[in-house]
Amino acid sequence: MKSFYVDKPNKKERTIVVIGPARSGTSIASSLLHHAGVYMGEFTNGYQYEDSGLILLGSDLRNFNKVTEKHSSMLKDKAKIIKERNIKHKTWGWKDPNVIWYYKHIDALLKNPCFIFTDRSSIDTGYSSYKNDKASRDEDPNYRDRSYVDSLGALTKIHLVHKSFNHPKIILDFNELKNGELTKFVLDWLSIDYDKKYEDSIGKSYVEKLS
């Protein structure tokens, strides 16, 4: 197995944050947790398992090191949601590839945080983004190269984020995740009880959109 973890969560109450480049398997990981009974937020659609309450969008996210008035307003809204969920749920989480750009501004709000990193090569994530975004392909003749460059940038940032974390973290290989091989590994790491007879269906509940 290529996937591994660094430290194991030892608190019954915690916040699980799924991090990784776009198209690296974050939706699969979020789906796995959702189907195992972890509250992962209110989803924007039925296949990305992305929390509409906490997801942040926009190119200016990469400038979060210089927090503007707009950023402050966004963070204030997210802080309110995080505090409400800390009270309502003993264990909860969310998935947003863009967390890498602003996590340091919310880290102190998280209840015993633990992080799931999904890993896939930059050339594969770039190609997957390119292949699945026809509108951008039609609009930009250089979109494939731009997708690759964006993937490299995200991976570089994730490397820096990963180095800075002192929280429990698990690193999941995309192919092992996609093939449904990591259900027991992930849920045992989190000490989450689940019905063993549903292990295969939990692990393979979302694969068709990631290729």
CSV table of C-alpha atoms in Angstrom, one decimal:
chain,number,residue,atom,x,y,z
A,1,MET,CA,0.0,0.0,0.0
A,2,LYS,CA,1.3,3.4,-1.0
A,3,SER,CA,-1.1,5.3,1.3
A,4,PHE,CA,0.1,6.1,4.9
A,5,TYR,CA,-0.6,8.2,7.9
A,6,VAL,CA,1.4,10.4,10.3
A,7,ASP,CA,0.0,10.2,13.8
A,8,LYS,CA,-3.5,9.0,14.6
A,9,PRO,CA,-6.4,11.1,15.9
A,10,ASN,CA,-6.9,10.4,19.6
A,11,LYS,CA,-9.9,12.6,20.3
A,12,LYS,CA,-13.5,11.6,20.0
A,13,GLU,CA,-14.5,15.0,18.8
A,14,ARG,CA,-12.7,16.3,15.7
A,15,THR,CA,-12.9,18.1,12.4
A,16,ILE,CA,-11.8,16.3,9.3
A,17,VAL,CA,-10.5,18.4,6.4
A,18,VAL,CA,-10.0,16.9,3.0
A,19,ILE,CA,-7.3,18.6,1.0
A,20,GLY,CA,-5.8,17.9,-2.4
A,21,PRO,CA,-5.4,19.4,-5.9
A,22,ALA,CA,-8.5,19.5,-8.0
A,23,ARG,CA,-9.1,16.1,-9.7
A,24,SER,CA,-6.9,14.2,-7.2
A,25,GLY,CA,-9.6,12.3,-5.4
A,26,THR,CA,-10.9,14.7,-2.8
A,27,SER,CA,-14.5,14.0,-3.8
A,28,ILE,CA,-14.0,10.2,-3.4
A,29,ALA,CA,-12.6,10.8,0.1
A,30,SER,CA,-15.4,13.1,1.0
A,31,SER,CA,-17.9,10.6,-0.4
A,32,LEU,CA,-16.4,7.8,1.6
A,33,LEU,CA,-16.8,9.7,4.9
A,34,HIS,CA,-20.3,10.9,4.0
A,35,HIS,CA,-21.5,7.3,3.3
A,36,ALA,CA,-19.8,6.2,6.5
A,37,GLY,CA,-22.0,8.6,8.4
A,38,VAL,CA,-19.7,11.6,8.9
A,39,TYR,CA,-21.5,15.0,8.4
A,40,MET,CA,-19.6,16.5,5.4
A,41,GLY,CA,-21.8,19.6,4.9
A,42,GLU,CA,-24.5,20.6,2.5
A,43,PHE,CA,-23.5,19.5,-1.0
A,44,THR,CA,-23.7,21.7,-4.1
A,45,ASN,CA,-24.5,18.7,-6.2
A,46,GLY,CA,-24.7,14.9,-6.0
A,47,TYR,CA,-21.3,13.9,-7.2
A,48,GLN,CA,-18.6,16.4,-5.9
A,49,TYR,CA,-19.4,16.0,-2.2
A,50,GLU,CA,-18.4,19.7,-1.8
A,51,ASP,CA,-19.8,21.8,1.0
A,52,SER,CA,-21.8,24.8,-0.3
A,53,GLY,CA,-21.4,26.5,3.1
A,54,LEU,CA,-17.6,26.4,3.4
A,55,ILE,CA,-16.3,26.2,-0.1
A,56,LEU,CA,-14.6,29.3,-1.3
A,57,LEU,CA,-14.2,30.1,-5.0
A,58,GLY,CA,-12.3,32.7,-7.0
A,59,SER,CA,-8.8,33.4,-8.4
A,60,ASP,CA,-8.2,35.9,-5.6
A,61,LEU,CA,-8.0,33.0,-3.1
A,62,ARG,CA,-4.3,32.6,-3.9
A,63,ASN,CA,-3.7,36.1,-2.5
A,64,PHE,CA,-5.0,35.2,0.9
A,65,ASN,CA,-1.6,36.0,2.4
A,66,LYS,CA,-2.7,39.6,1.9
A,67,VAL,CA,-6.1,39.6,3.5
A,68,THR,CA,-8.4,42.2,2.0
A,69,GLU,CA,-11.7,43.5,3.2
A,70,LYS,CA,-13.4,41.0,0.9
A,71,HIS,CA,-11.3,38.2,2.3
A,72,SER,CA,-12.2,39.3,5.9
A,73,SER,CA,-15.9,39.2,5.1
A,74,MET,CA,-15.6,35.7,3.6
A,75,LEU,CA,-13.6,34.4,6.6
A,76,LYS,CA,-16.1,35.9,9.0
A,77,ASP,CA,-18.9,34.0,7.3
A,78,LYS,CA,-17.0,30.7,7.3
A,79,ALA,CA,-15.9,31.2,11.0
A,80,LYS,CA,-19.6,31.4,12.0
A,81,ILE,CA,-20.4,28.2,10.1
A,82,ILE,CA,-17.4,26.3,11.7
A,83,LYS,CA,-18.4,27.4,15.2
A,84,GLU,CA,-22.0,26.3,14.7
A,85,ARG,CA,-20.9,22.9,13.4
A,86,ASN,CA,-18.5,22.4,16.2
A,87,ILE,CA,-21.5,22.7,18.6
A,88,LYS,CA,-23.9,20.6,16.5
A,89,HIS,CA,-21.5,17.7,15.5
A,90,LYS,CA,-19.0,15.8,17.6
A,91,THR,CA,-17.2,14.8,14.4
A,92,TRP,CA,-17.7,16.6,11.1
A,93,GLY,CA,-15.7,17.6,8.1
A,94,TRP,CA,-15.6,19.2,4.7
A,95,LYS,CA,-13.8,19.0,1.4
A,96,ASP,CA,-12.5,21.9,-0.5
A,97,PRO,CA,-9.4,21.8,-2.7
A,98,ASN,CA,-9.0,25.6,-2.1
A,99,VAL,CA,-8.5,25.1,1.6
A,100,ILE,CA,-4.7,25.1,0.9
A,101,TRP,CA,-4.9,28.9,0.2
A,102,TYR,CA,-6.6,30.0,3.4
A,103,TYR,CA,-6.3,27.2,6.0
A,104,LYS,CA,-4.0,29.2,8.4
A,105,HIS,CA,-6.8,31.7,8.9
A,106,ILE,CA,-9.3,29.1,10.2
A,107,ASP,CA,-6.9,26.6,11.8
A,108,ALA,CA,-7.5,27.9,15.3
A,109,LEU,CA,-11.3,27.5,14.9
A,110,LEU,CA,-11.1,23.8,14.1
A,111,LYS,CA,-12.0,21.2,16.8
A,112,ASN,CA,-9.1,18.7,17.1
A,113,PRO,CA,-8.4,18.9,13.4
A,114,CYS,CA,-7.1,16.1,11.3
A,115,PHE,CA,-6.3,16.3,7.6
A,116,ILE,CA,-6.8,13.9,4.7
A,117,PHE,CA,-4.4,14.6,1.8
A,118,THR,CA,-5.2,13.1,-1.6
A,119,ASP,CA,-2.2,12.5,-3.9
A,120,ARG,CA,-2.1,12.3,-7.7
A,121,SER,CA,0.5,13.3,-10.3
A,122,SER,CA,0.3,16.8,-11.7
A,123,ILE,CA,0.2,15.6,-15.3
A,124,ASP,CA,-2.8,13.4,-14.4
A,125,THR,CA,-4.7,16.0,-12.5
A,126,GLY,CA,-4.0,18.6,-15.2
A,127,TYR,CA,-5.2,16.3,-17.9
A,128,SER,CA,-8.3,15.3,-16.0
A,129,SER,CA,-9.2,19.0,-15.5
A,130,TYR,CA,-8.6,19.6,-19.2
A,131,LYS,CA,-10.6,16.6,-20.4
A,132,ASN,CA,-13.6,17.5,-18.1
A,133,ASP,CA,-13.9,21.2,-18.9
A,134,LYS,CA,-15.1,21.5,-22.6
A,135,ALA,CA,-16.0,25.1,-22.2
A,136,SER,CA,-12.5,26.1,-21.2
A,137,ARG,CA,-11.0,23.9,-23.9
A,138,ASP,CA,-13.0,25.6,-26.6
A,139,GLU,CA,-12.3,29.1,-25.2
A,140,ASP,CA,-8.5,28.7,-24.6
A,141,PRO,CA,-6.3,26.9,-27.0
A,142,ASN,CA,-3.6,26.7,-24.3
A,143,TYR,CA,-5.9,25.4,-21.7
A,144,ARG,CA,-4.2,22.0,-21.4
A,145,ASP,CA,-0.9,23.7,-20.5
A,146,ARG,CA,-2.6,26.1,-18.1
A,147,SER,CA,-4.3,23.1,-16.4
A,148,TYR,CA,-1.0,21.5,-15.9
A,149,VAL,CA,0.6,24.7,-14.6
A,150,ASP,CA,-2.3,25.2,-12.2
A,151,SER,CA,-1.9,21.6,-10.9
A,152,LEU,CA,1.8,22.2,-10.3
A,153,GLY,CA,1.0,25.3,-8.4
A,154,ALA,CA,-1.5,23.6,-6.2
A,155,LEU,CA,0.9,20.7,-5.5
A,156,THR,CA,3.7,23.1,-4.6
A,157,LYS,CA,1.4,24.9,-2.1
A,158,ILE,CA,0.2,21.6,-0.7
A,159,HIS,CA,3.8,20.6,-0.1
A,160,LEU,CA,4.3,23.8,2.0
A,161,VAL,CA,1.0,23.2,3.9
A,162,HIS,CA,1.9,19.6,4.6
A,163,LYS,CA,5.3,20.5,6.0
A,164,SER,CA,3.7,23.1,8.4
A,165,PHE,CA,1.0,20.8,9.9
A,166,ASN,CA,1.4,19.4,13.4
A,167,HIS,CA,-2.0,17.8,13.3
A,168,PRO,CA,-2.7,14.1,12.5
A,169,LYS,CA,-2.7,13.6,8.7
A,170,ILE,CA,-3.2,10.7,6.3
A,171,ILE,CA,-2.0,10.7,2.7
A,172,LEU,CA,-4.1,8.7,0.2
A,173,ASP,CA,-2.9,7.5,-3.2
A,174,PHE,CA,-5.5,8.4,-5.9
A,175,ASN,CA,-5.5,4.9,-7.6
A,176,GLU,CA,-5.9,3.0,-4.3
A,177,LEU,CA,-8.7,5.4,-3.3
A,178,LYS,CA,-10.4,5.2,-6.7
A,179,ASN,CA,-10.2,1.4,-6.6
A,180,GLY,CA,-12.0,1.3,-3.3
A,181,GLU,CA,-9.0,-0.2,-1.4
A,182,LEU,CA,-8.8,2.4,1.4
A,183,THR,CA,-12.2,2.3,3.1
A,184,LYS,CA,-11.0,0.2,6.1
A,185,PHE,CA,-7.7,2.0,6.2
A,186,VAL,CA,-9.2,5.5,6.4
A,187,LEU,CA,-12.1,4.7,8.8
A,188,ASP,CA,-9.9,2.7,11.1
A,189,TRP,CA,-7.5,5.7,11.2
A,190,LEU,CA,-10.3,7.9,12.3
A,191,SER,CA,-11.8,5.2,14.6
A,192,ILE,CA,-15.1,5.5,12.9
A,193,ASP,CA,-17.6,2.7,13.5
A,194,TYR,CA,-19.3,1.5,10.3
A,195,ASP,CA,-21.2,-1.6,9.2
A,196,LYS,CA,-18.5,-3.9,7.7
A,197,LYS,CA,-21.0,-5.4,5.2
A,198,TYR,CA,-21.2,-2.0,3.5
A,199,GLU,CA,-17.4,-1.6,3.2
A,200,ASP,CA,-17.3,-2.2,-0.5
A,201,SER,CA,-20.2,0.1,-1.3
A,202,ILE,CA,-18.8,2.8,0.9
A,203,GLY,CA,-15.4,2.6,-0.8
A,204,LYS,CA,-16.8,2.6,-4.3
A,205,SER,CA,-19.6,5.0,-3.9
A,206,TYR,CA,-18.0,7.6,-6.1
A,207,VAL,CA,-15.6,6.8,-8.9
A,208,GLU,CA,-17.2,7.4,-12.2
A,209,LYS,CA,-16.5,11.2,-12.4
A,210,LEU,CA,-12.7,10.9,-11.6
A,211,SER,CA,-10.6,9.6,-14.4
